[in-house]
CSV table of C-alpha atoms and ligand atoms in Angstrom, one decimal:
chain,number,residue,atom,x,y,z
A,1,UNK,CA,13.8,-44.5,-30.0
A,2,UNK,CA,14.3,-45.0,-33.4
A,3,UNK,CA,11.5,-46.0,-35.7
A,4,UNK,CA,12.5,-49.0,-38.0
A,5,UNK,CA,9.6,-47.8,-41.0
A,6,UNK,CA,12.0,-44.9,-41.4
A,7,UNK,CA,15.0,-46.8,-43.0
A,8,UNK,CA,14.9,-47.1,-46.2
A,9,UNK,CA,17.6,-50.6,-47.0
A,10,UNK,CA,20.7,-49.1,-47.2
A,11,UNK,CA,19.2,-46.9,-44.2
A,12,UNK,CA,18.3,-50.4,-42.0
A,13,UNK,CA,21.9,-52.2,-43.2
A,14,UNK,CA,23.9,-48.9,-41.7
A,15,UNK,CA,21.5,-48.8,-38.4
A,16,UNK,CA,22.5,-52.5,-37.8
A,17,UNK,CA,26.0,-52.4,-39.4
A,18,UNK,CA,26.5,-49.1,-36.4
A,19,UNK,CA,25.5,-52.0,-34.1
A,20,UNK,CA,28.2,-54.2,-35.1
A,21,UNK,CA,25.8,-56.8,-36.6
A,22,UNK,CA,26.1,-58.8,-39.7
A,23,UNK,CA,24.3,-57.6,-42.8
A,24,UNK,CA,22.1,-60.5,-42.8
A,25,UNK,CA,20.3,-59.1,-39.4
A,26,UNK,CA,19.2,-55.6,-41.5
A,27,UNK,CA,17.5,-58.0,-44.1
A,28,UNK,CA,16.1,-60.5,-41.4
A,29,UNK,CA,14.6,-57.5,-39.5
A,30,UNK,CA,13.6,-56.4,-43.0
A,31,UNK,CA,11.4,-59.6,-43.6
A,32,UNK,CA,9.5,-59.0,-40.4
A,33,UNK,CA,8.6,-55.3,-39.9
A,34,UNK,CA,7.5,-55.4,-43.9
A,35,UNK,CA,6.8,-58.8,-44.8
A,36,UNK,CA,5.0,-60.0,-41.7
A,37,UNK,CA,4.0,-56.9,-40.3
A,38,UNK,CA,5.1,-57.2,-36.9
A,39,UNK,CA,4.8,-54.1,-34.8
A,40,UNK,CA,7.0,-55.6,-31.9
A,41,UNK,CA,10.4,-56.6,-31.7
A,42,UNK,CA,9.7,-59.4,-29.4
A,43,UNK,CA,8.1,-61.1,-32.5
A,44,UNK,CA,11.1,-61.7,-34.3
A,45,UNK,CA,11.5,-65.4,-32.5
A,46,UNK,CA,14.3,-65.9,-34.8
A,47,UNK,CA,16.5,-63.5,-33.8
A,48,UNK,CA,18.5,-64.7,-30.5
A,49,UNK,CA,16.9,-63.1,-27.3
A,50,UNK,CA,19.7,-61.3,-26.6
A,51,UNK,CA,19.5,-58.9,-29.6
A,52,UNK,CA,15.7,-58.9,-29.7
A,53,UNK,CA,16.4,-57.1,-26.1
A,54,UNK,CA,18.6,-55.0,-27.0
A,55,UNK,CA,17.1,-54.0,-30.2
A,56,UNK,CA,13.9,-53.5,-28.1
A,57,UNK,CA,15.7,-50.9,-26.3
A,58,UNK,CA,16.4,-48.7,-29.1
A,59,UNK,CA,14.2,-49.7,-31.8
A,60,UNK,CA,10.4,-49.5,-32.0
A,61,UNK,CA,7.7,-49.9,-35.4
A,62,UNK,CA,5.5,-47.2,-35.6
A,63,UNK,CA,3.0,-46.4,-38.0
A,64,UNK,CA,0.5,-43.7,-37.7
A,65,UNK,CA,-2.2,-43.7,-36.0
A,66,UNK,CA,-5.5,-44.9,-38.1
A,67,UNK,CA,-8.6,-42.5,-36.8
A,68,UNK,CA,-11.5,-43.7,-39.2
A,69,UNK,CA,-11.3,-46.5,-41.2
A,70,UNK,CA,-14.4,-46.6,-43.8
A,71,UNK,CA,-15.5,-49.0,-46.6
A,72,UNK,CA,-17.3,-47.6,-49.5
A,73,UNK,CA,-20.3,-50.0,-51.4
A,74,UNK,CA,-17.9,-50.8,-54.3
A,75,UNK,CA,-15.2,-52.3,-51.8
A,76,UNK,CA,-12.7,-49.1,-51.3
A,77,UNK,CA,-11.3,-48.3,-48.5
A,78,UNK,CA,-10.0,-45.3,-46.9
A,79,UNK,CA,-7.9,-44.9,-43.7
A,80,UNK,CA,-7.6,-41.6,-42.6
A,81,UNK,CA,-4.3,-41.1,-41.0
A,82,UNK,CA,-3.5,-39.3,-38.5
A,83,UNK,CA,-0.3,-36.2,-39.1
A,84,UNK,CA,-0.4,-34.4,-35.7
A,85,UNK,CA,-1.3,-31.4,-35.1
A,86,UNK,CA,-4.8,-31.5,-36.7
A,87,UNK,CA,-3.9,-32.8,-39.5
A,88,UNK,CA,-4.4,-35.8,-41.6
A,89,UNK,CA,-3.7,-37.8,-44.9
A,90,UNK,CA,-5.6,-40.5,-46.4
A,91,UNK,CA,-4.6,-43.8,-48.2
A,92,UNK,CA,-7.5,-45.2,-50.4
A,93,UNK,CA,-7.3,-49.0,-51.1
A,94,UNK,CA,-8.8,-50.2,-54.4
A,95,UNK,CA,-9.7,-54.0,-54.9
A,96,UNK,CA,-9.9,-55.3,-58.3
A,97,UNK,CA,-10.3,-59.0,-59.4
A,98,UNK,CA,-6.4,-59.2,-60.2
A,99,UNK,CA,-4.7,-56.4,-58.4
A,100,UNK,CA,-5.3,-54.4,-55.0
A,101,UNK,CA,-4.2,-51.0,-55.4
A,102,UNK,CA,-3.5,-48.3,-52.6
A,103,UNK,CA,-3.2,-45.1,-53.1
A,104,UNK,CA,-1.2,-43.2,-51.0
A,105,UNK,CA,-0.2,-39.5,-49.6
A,106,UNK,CA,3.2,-38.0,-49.5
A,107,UNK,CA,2.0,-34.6,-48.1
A,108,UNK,CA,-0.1,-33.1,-45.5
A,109,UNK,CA,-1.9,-30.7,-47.8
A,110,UNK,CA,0.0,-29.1,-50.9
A,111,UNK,CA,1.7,-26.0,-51.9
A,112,UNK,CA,1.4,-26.4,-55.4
A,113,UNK,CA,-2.0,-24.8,-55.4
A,114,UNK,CA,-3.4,-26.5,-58.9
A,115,UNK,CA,-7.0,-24.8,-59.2
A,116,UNK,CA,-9.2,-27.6,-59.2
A,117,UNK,CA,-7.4,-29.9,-56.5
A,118,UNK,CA,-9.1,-29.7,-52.9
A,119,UNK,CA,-5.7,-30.6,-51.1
A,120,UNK,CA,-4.1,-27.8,-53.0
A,121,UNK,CA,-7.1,-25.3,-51.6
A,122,UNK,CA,-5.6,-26.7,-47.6
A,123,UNK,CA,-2.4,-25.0,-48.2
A,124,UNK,CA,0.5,-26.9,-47.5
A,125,UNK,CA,0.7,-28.5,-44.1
A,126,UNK,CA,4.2,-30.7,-43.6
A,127,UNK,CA,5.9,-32.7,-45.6
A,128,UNK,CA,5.4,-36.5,-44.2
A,129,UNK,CA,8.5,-38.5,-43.1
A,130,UNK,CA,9.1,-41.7,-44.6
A,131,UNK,CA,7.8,-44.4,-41.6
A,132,UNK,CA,4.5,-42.2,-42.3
A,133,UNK,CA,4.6,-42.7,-46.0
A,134,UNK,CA,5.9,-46.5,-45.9
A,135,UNK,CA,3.2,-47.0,-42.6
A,136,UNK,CA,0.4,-46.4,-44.8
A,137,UNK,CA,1.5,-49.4,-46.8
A,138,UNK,CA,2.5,-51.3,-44.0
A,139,UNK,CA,-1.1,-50.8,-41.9
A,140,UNK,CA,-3.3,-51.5,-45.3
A,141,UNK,CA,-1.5,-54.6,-45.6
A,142,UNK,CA,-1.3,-55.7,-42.3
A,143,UNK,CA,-5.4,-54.9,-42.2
A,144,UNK,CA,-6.3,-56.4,-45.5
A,145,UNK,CA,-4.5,-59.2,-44.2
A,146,UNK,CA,-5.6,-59.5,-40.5
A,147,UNK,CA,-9.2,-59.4,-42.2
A,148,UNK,CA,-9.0,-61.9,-44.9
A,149,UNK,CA,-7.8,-64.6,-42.0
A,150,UNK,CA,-10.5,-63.1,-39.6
A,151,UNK,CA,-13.0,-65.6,-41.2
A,152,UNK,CA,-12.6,-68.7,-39.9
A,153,UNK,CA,-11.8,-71.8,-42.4
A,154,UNK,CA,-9.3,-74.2,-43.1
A,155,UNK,CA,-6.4,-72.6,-44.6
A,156,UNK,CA,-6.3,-73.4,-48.1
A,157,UNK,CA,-3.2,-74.2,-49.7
A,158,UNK,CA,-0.4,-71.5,-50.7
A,159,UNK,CA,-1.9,-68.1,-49.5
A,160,UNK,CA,-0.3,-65.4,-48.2
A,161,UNK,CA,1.3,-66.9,-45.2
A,162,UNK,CA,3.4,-69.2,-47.9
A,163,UNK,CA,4.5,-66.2,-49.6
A,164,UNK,CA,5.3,-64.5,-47.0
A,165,UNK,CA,7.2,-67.3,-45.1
A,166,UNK,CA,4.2,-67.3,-42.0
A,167,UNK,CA,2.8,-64.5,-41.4
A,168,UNK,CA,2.5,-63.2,-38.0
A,169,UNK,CA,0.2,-60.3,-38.8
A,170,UNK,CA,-2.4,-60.2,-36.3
A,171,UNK,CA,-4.9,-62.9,-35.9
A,172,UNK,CA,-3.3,-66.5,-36.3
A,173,UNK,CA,-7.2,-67.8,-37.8
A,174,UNK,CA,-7.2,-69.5,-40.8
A,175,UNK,CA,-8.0,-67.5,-44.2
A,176,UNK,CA,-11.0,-67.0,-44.7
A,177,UNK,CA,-13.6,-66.2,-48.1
A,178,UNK,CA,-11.2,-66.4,-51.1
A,179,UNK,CA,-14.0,-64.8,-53.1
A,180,UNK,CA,-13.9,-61.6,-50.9
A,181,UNK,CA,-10.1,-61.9,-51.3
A,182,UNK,CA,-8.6,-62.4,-54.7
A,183,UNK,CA,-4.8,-62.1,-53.4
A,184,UNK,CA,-5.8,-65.1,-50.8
A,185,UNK,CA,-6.0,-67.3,-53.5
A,186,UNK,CA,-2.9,-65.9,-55.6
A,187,UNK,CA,-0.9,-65.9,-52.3
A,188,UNK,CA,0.7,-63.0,-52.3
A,189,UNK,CA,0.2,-59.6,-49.9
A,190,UNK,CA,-3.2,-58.1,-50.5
A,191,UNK,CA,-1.9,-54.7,-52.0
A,192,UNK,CA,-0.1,-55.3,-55.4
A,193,UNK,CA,0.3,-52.1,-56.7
A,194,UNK,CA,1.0,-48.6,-55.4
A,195,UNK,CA,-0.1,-44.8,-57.1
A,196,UNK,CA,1.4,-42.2,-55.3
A,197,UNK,CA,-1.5,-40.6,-56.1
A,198,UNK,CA,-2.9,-38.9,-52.7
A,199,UNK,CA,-2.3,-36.0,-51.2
A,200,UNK,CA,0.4,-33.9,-51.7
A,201,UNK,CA,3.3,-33.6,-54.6
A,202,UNK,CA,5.3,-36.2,-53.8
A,203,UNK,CA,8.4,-35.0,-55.8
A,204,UNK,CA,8.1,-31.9,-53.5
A,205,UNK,CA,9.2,-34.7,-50.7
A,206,UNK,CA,11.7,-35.9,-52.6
A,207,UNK,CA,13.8,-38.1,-50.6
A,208,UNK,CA,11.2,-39.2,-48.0
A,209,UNK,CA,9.2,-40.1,-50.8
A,210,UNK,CA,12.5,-41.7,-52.6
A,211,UNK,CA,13.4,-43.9,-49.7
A,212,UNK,CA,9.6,-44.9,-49.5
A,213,UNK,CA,9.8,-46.0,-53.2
A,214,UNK,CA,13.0,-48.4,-52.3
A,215,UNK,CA,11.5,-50.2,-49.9
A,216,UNK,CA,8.4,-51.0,-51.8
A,217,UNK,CA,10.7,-52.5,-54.7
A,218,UNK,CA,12.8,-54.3,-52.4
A,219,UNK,CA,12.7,-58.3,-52.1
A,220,UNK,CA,13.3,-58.3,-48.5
A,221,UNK,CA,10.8,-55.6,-48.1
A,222,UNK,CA,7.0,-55.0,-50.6
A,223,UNK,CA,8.9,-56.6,-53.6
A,224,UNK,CA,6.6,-55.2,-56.0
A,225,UNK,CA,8.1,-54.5,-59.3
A,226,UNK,CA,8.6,-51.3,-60.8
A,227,UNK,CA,5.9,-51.4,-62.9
A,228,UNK,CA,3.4,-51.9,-60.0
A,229,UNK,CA,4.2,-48.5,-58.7
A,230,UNK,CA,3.2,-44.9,-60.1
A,231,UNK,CA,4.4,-41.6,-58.8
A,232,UNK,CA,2.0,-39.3,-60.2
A,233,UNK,CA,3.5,-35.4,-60.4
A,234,UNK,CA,2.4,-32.0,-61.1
A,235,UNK,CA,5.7,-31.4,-63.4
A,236,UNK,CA,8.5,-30.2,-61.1
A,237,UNK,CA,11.3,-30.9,-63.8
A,238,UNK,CA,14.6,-30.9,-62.4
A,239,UNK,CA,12.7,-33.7,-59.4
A,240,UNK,CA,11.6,-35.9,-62.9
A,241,UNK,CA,15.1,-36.1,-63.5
A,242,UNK,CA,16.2,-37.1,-60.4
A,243,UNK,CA,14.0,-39.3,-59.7
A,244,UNK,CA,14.8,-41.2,-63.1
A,245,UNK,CA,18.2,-41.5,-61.5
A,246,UNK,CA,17.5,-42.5,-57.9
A,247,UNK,CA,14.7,-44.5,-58.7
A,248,UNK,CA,12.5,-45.2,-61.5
A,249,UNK,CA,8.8,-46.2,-61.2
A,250,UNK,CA,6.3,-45.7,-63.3
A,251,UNK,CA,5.6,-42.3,-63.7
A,252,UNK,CA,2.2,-40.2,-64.7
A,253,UNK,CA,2.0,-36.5,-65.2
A,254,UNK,CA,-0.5,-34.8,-64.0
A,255,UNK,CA,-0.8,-32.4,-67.8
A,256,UNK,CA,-4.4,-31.2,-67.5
A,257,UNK,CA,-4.0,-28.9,-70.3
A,258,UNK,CA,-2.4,-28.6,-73.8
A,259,UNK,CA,-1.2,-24.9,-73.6
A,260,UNK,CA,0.9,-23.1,-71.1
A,261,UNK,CA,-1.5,-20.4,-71.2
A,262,UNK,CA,-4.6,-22.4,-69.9
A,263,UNK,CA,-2.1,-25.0,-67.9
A,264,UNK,CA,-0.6,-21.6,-66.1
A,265,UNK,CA,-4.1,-20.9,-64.8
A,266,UNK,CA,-4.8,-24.6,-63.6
A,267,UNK,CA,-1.9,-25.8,-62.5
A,268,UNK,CA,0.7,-22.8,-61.3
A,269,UNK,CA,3.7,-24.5,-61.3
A,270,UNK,CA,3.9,-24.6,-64.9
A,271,UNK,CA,4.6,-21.0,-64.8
A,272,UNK,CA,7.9,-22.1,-63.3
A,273,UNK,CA,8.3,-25.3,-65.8
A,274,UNK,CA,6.6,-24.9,-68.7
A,275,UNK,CA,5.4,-27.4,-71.4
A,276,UNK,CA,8.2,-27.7,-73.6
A,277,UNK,CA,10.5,-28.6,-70.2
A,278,UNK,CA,8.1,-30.8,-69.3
A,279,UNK,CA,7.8,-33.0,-72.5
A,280,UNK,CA,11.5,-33.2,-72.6
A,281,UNK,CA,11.8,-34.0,-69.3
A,282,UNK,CA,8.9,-36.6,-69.7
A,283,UNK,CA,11.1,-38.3,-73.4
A,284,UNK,CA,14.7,-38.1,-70.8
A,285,UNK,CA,12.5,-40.3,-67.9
A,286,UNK,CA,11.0,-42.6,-70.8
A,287,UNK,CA,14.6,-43.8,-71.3
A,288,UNK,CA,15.3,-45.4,-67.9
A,289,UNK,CA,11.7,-45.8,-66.8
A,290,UNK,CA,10.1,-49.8,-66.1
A,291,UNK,CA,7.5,-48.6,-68.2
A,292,UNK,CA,8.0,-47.4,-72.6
A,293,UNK,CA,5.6,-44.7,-71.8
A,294,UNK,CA,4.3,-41.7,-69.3
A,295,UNK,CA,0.8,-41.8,-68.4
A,296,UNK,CA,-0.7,-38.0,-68.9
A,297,UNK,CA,-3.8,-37.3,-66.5
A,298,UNK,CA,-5.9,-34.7,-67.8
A,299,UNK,CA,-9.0,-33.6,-65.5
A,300,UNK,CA,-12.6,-33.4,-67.4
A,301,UNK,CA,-13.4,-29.7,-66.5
A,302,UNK,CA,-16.2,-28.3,-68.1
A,303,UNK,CA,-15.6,-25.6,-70.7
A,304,UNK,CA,-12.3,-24.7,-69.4
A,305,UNK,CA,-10.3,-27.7,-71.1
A,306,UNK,CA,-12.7,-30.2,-72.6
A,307,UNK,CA,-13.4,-29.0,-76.1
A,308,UNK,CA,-12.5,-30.0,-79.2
A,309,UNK,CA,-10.0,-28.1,-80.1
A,310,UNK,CA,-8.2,-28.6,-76.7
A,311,UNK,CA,-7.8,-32.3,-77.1
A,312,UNK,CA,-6.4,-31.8,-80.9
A,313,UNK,CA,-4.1,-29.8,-78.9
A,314,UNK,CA,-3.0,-32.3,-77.0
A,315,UNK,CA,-2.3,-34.5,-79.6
A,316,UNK,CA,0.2,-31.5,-81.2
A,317,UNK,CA,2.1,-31.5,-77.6
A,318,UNK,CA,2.4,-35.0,-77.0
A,319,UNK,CA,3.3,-35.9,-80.5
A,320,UNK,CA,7.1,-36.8,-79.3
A,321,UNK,CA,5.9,-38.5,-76.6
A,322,UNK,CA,5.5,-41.7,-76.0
A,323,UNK,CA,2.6,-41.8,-73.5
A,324,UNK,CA,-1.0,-42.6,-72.9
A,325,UNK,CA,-3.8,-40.3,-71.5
A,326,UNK,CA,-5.9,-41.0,-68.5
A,327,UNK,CA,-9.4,-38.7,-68.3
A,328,UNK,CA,-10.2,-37.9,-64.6
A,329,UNK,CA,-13.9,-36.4,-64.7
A,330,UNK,CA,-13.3,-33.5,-62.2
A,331,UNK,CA,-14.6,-34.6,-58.2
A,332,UNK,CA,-16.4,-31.4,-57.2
A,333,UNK,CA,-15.8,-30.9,-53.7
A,334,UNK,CA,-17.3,-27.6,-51.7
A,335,UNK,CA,-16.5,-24.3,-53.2
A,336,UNK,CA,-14.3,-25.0,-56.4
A,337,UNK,CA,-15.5,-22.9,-59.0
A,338,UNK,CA,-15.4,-26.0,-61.8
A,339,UNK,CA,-17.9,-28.6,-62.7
A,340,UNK,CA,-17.2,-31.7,-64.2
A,341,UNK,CA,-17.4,-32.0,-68.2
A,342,UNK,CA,-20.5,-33.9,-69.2
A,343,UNK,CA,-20.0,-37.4,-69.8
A,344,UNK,CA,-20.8,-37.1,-73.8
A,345,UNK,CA,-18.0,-34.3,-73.9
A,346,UNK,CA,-15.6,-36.7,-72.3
A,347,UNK,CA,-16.0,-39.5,-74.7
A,348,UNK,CA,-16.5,-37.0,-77.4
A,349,UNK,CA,-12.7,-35.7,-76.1
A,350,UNK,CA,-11.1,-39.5,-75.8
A,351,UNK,CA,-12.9,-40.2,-79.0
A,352,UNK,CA,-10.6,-37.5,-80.6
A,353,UNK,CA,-7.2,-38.3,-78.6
A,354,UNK,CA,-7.7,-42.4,-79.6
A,355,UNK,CA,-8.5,-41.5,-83.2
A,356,UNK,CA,-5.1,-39.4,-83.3
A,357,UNK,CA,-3.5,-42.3,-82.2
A,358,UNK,CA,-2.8,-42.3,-78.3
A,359,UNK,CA,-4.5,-44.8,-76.5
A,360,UNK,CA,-7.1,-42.8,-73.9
A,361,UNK,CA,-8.8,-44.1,-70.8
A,362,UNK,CA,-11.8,-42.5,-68.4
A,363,UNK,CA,-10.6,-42.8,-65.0
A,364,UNK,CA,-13.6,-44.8,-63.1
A,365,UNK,CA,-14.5,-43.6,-60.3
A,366,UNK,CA,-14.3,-45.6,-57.2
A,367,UNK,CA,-15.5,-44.9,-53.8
A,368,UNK,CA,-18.4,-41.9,-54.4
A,369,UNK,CA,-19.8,-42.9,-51.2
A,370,UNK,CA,-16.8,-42.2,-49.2
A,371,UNK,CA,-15.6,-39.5,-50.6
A,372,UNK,CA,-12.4,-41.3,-52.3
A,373,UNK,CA,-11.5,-40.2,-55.6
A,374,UNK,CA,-9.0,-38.3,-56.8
A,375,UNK,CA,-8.9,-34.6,-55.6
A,376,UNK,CA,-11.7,-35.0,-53.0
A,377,UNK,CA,-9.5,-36.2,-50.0
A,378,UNK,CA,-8.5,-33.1,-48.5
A,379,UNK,CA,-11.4,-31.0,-48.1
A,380,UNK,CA,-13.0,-33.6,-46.0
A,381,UNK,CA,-9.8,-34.8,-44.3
A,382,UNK,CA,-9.6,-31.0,-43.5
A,383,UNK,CA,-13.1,-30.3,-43.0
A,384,UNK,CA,-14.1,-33.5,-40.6
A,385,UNK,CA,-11.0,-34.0,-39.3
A,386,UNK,CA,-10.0,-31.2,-37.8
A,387,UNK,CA,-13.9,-30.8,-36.3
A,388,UNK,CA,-13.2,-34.5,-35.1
A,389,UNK,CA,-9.7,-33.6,-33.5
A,390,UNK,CA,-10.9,-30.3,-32.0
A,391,UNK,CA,-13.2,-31.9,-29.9
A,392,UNK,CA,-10.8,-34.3,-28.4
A,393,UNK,CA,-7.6,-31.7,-28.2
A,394,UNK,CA,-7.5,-28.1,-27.4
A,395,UNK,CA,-5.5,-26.4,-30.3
A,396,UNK,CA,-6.4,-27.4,-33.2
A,397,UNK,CA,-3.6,-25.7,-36.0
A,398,UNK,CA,-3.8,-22.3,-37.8
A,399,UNK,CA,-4.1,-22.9,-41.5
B,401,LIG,N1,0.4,-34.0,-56.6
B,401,LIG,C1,0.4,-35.0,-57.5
B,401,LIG,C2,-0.3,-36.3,-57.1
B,401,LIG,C3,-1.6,-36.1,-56.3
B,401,LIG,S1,-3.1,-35.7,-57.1
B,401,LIG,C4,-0.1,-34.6,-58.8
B,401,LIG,O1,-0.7,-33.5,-58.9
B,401,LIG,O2,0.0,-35.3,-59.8
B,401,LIG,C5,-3.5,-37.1,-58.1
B,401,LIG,C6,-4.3,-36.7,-59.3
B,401,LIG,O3,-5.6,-36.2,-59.0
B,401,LIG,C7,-3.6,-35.6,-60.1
B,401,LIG,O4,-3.6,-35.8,-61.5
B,401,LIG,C8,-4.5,-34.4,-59.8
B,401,LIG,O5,-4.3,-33.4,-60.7
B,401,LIG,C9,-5.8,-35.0,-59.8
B,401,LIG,N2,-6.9,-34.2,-59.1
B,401,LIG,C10,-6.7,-33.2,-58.2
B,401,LIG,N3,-7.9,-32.7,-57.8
B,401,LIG,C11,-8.8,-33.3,-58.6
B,401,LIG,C12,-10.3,-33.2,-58.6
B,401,LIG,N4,-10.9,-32.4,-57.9
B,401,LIG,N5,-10.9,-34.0,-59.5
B,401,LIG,C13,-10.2,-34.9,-60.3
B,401,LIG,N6,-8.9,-35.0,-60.2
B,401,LIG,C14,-8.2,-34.3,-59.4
B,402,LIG,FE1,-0.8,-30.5,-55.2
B,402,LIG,FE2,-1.3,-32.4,-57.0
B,402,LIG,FE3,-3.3,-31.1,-55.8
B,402,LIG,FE4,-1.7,-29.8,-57.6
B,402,LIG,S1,-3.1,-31.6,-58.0
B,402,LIG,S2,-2.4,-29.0,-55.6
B,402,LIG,S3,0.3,-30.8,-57.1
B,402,LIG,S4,-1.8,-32.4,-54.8
């Protein structure tokens, strides 16, 4: 059987051109697996019923498999997603009043080993394929949406089912509470923007992740501009490059610290490509990118990179950059050896990076309750999940 969340476009136009169909059939098919969300061939009425049975045959939708599903107080969600063998991924969802964000893996666990970063403590796992990367888009989407109609009221004008030419995602209801469900009212699918942010290095996945990235720019598939999605990267340079070529989104750098001799300690790949690489690389993106700058995150760790004199460092480094910085206040999970800068220190540090001229934000956190910031996803994905899984299978996998 071959899974359709696999193909990227070009992929789904060859699959249907091999079957001697028209062009038009790849982006019709298109419309419903990502659009509407159908998980079953027998939903696309307006295909005739003799290629609806014989693409039945072959074909199938499969996302993976969803085994907890938790809302946090603040309104984020988390779906922990099932990778075989014992492992799992998350996606986080994030609702704001004008966007919905999810946040999405490319990686069961991560060899990249960056000090502070509980995935990178799990080792590296597998690299996920592209129906599993694209399927955790798909199934928030689909969910978000099944749930917004799940309240029963008359439909209310344009929502999503007029952008999305009638949904059929699950439950035909009416929408429901357009206060609970901002993209309701703007009538459009409930996740507007993507961070590929989760676990994993997504440029170490390169063309899964790549074929991933076109489908959520396409029209026929997400359609979200390429502004509205971030692929956030440790610094493999010669990936930064090609990704610039294959397919520019918006791009953040995960910098963390302003020297190579503090950055080689924290995040180990720099050993391999060091600042100066990295900077250019970051300028060479900046000229095709959707977006005039590069977004630097820099974790809050305390007394390892927070002082001073480290974020007048910065400002040296990123001097021929044009960029902005984000400030992550490190998410302590069990046993890393850091603790998060105090929150004085933080603003004390931003204070210092704004006054030199680079606009610099403090990453909110969202989610505490759930366990769904940044960096705290796999040590509880590992921890829980693979106590949850052994207790249903035999085997659970060696580390
Ligand atoms: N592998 C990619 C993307 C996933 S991590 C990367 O490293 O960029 C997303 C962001 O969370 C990165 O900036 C990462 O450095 C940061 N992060 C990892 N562990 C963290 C922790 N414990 N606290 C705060 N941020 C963390
Ligand atoms: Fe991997 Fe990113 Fe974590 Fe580093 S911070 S170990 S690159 S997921």
């Amino acid at each position: 059987m071959t899974n359709l969340l696999d193909f990227d476009p070009a992929g789904l136009a060859d699959f249907f051109a091999q079957r001697g169909e028209k062009p038009f059939r790849a982006r019709q098919v298109s419309r419903w697996v990502h659009q509407r969300f159908v998980a079953d061939v027998a939903q696309m009425s307006d295909l005739a019923r003799t290629t609806r049975e014989a693409l039945a045959r072959d074909a199938e939708i499969v996302a993976p498999k969803v085994i907890r599903d938790t809302t946090a107080a603040d309104g984020t969600r988390k779906w922990l997603v099932d990778a075989g063998s014992a492992n799992a991924v998350e996606a986080v969802y994030i609702p704001e009043d004008d966007r919905g964000t999810l946040c999405i893996s490319s990686q069961a666990g991560c060899a990249l080993d960056c000090a502070f970063c509980s995935t990178g403590k799990q080792g590296f796992n597998r690299n996920l394929t592209t129906g599993e990367i694209i399927g955790q888009l798909w199934h928030a989407n689909r969910t978000l949406l099944a749930d917004g109609m799940s309240d029963a009221g008359p439909p209310q004008g344009a929502g999503p089912r007029a952008a999305l030419g009638g949904s059929v995602a699950a439950k035909p209801q009416a929408w429901g509470d357009h206060r609970t469900a901002p993209w309701v009212e703007a009538g459009r699918a409930p996740i507007t923007n993507v961070v590929m942010m989760g676990m994993g290095e997504p440029l170490a996945n390169f063309d899964p992740v790549v074929r991933a990235l076109k489908l959520m720019l396409d029209d026929n598939a997400y359609g979200l501009s390429r502004r509205r999605v971030t692929l956030s990267t440790s610094g493999i340079v010669p990936q930064i490059d090609r990704l610039r070529d294959a397919c520019p989104v918006a791009l953040a750098v995960s910098l963390h610290a302003p020297t190579d001799e503090l950055r080689d300690r924290l995040v180990p790949i720099n050993r391999v490509h060091p600042l100066t690489d990295l900077m250019a690389a970051c300028v060479r993106y900046i000229e095709r990118a959707p977006r005039d700058f590069v977004t630097f995150e820099y974790v809050m760790l305390d007394g390892v990179n927070d002082a001073d004199s480290h974020a007048h460092a910065l400002l040296r480094l990123v001097r021929d950059v044009p960029c902005k910085v984000n400030l992550i206040p490190f998410n302590p999970f069990p046993g890393s050896e850091f603790r998060v800068s105090p929150r004085a220190r933080i603003a004390a540090f931003q204070r210092i990076v704004s006054d030199g001229g680079i606009v610099a934000t403090i990453r909110k956190t969202r989610g505490d309750d759930i366990d769904a910031a940044c960096g705290q996803l796999a040590g509880q994905v590992r921890d829980r999940t693979k106590r949850r899984l052994a207790s249903r299978i035999p085997v659970v996998a060696a580390r």
